[in-house]
PDB file of C-alpha atoms in Angstrom:
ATOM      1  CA  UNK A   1     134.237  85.979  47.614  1.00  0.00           C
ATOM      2  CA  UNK A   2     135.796  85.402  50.661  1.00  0.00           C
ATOM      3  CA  UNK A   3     137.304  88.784  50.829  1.00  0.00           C
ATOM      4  CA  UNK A   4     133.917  90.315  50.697  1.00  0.00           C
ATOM      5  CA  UNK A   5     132.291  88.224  52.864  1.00  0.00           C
ATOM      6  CA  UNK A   6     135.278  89.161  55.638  1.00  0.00           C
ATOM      7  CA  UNK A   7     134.930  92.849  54.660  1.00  0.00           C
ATOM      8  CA  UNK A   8     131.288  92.610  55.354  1.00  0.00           C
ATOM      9  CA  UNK A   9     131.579  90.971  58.537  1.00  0.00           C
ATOM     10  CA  UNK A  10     134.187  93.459  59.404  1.00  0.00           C
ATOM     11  CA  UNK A  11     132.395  96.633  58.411  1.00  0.00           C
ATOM     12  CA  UNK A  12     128.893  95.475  59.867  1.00  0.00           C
ATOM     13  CA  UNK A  13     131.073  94.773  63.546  1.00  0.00           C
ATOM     14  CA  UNK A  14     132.712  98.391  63.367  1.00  0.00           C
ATOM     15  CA  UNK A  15     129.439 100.035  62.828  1.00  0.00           C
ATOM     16  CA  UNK A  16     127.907  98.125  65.847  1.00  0.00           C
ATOM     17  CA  UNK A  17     130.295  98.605  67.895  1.00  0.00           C
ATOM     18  CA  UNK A  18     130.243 102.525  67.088  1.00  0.00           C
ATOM     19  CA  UNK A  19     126.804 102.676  67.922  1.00  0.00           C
ATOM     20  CA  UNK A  20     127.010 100.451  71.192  1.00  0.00           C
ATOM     21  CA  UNK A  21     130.147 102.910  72.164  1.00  0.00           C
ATOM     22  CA  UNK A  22     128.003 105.950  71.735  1.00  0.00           C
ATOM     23  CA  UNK A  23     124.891 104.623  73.322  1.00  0.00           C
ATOM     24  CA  UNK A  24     126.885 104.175  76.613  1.00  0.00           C
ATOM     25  CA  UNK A  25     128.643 107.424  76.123  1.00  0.00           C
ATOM     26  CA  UNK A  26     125.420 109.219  76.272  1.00  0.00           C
ATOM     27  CA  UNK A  27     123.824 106.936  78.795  1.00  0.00           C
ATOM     28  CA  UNK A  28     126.770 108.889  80.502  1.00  0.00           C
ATOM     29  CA  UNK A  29     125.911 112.469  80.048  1.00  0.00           C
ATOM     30  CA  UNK A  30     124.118 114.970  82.463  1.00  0.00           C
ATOM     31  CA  UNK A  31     120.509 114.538  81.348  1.00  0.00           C
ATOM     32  CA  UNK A  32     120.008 111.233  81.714  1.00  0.00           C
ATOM     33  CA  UNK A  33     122.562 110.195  84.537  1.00  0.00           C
ATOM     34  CA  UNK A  34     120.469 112.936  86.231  1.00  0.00           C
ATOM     35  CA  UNK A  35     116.876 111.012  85.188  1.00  0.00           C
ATOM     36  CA  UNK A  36     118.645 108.015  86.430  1.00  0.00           C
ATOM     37  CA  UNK A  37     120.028 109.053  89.786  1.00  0.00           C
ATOM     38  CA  UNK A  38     116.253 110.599  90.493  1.00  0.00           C
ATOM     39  CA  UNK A  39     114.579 107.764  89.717  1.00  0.00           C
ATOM     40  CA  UNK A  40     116.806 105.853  92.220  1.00  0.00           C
ATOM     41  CA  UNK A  41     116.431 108.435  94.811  1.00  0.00           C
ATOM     42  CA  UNK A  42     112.453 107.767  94.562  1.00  0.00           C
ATOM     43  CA  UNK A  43     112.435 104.616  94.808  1.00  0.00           C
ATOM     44  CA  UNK A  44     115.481 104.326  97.794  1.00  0.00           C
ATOM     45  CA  UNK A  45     112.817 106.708  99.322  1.00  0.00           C
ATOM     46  CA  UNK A  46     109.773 104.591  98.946  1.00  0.00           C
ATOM     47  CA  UNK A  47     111.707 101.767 100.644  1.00  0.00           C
ATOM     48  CA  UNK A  48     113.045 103.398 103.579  1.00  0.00           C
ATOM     49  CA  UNK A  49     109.509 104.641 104.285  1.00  0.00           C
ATOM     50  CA  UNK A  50     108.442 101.345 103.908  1.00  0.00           C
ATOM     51  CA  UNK A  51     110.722  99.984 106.158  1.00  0.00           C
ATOM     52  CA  UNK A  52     109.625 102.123 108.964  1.00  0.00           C
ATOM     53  CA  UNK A  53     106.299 101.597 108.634  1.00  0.00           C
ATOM     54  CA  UNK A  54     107.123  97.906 108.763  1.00  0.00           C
ATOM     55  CA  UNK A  55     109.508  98.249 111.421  1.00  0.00           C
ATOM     56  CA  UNK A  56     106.791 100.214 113.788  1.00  0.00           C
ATOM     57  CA  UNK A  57     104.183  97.772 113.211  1.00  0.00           C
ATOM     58  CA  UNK A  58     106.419  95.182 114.608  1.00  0.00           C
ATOM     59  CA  UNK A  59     107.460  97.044 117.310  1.00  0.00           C
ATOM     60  CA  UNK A  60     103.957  97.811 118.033  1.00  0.00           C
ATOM     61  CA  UNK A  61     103.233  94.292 117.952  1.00  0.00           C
ATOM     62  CA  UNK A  62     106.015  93.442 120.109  1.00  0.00           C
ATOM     63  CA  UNK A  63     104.942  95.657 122.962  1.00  0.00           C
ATOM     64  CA  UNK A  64     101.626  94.573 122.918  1.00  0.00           C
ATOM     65  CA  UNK A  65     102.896  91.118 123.224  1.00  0.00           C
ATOM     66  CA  UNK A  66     105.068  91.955 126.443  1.00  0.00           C
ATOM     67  CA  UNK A  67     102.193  94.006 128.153  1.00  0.00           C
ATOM     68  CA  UNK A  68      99.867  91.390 127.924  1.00  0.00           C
ATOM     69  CA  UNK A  69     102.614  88.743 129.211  1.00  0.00           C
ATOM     70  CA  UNK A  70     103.277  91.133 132.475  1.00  0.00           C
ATOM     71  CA  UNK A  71      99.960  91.367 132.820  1.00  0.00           C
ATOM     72  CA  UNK A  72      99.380  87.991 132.723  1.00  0.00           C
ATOM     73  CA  UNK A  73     102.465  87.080 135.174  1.00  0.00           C
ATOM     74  CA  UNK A  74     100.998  89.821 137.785  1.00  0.00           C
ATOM     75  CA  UNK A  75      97.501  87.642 137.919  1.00  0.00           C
ATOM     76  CA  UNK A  76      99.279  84.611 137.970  1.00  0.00           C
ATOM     77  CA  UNK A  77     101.486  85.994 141.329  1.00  0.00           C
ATOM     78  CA  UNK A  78      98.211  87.645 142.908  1.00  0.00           C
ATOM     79  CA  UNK A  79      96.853  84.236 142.787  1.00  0.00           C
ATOM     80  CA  UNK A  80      99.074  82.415 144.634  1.00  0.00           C
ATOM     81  CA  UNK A  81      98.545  81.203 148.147  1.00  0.00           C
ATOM     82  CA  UNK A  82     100.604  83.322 150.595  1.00  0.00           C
ATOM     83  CA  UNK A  83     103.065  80.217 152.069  1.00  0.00           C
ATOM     84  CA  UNK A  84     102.691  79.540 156.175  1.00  0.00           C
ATOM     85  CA  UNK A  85      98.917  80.209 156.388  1.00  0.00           C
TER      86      UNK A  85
END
C-alpha cells in the first residue's frame, strides 16, 4: 500500500512538473515573448507621455507662480518712498 501510494505521489509530481517545465518553455518562444515585449512597450509609452504632460503642467504652474511674484516685488519697489525727500 505504501508502495503505491509513493508511486502515485511520485508519478502525479513528474507529470506536473513536465507540464510547469513546458509552460515556461513556451512562455519563452517568439510569439508570445513578442506579445509580451509589445505590450510592455505600450504601456512604457503611455507613461512617459504621461509624465510629460505632468511634468509641463507643473512647469507651467511654476512659471506662473514666479511671474506673478516679480510682478508683485516690482509694485512693492514702485511704492516705496524715494529716501532724502
Amino acid at each position: 500500500m505504501r508502495r503505491a501510494l509513493w508511486f502515485g505521489l511520485g508519478v502525479g509530481s513528474s507529470i506536473w512538473a513536465r507540464r510547469a517545465v513546458q509552460r515556461k518553455v513556451r512562455s519563452y518562444q517568439p510569439g508570445p515573448m513578442a506579445a509580451r515585449v509589445g505590450r510592455r512597450a505600450s504601456a512604457l509609452r503611455a507613461d512617459v507621455r504621461a509624465a510629460v504632460v505632468e511634468g509641463r503642467a507643473a512647469m507651467r504652474d511654476y512659471q506662473a507662480d514666479a511671474h506673478s511674484e516679480a510682478e508683485a516685488a516690482v509694485r512693492r519697489s514702485a511704492i516705496r518712498p524715494v529716501p532724502g525727500r
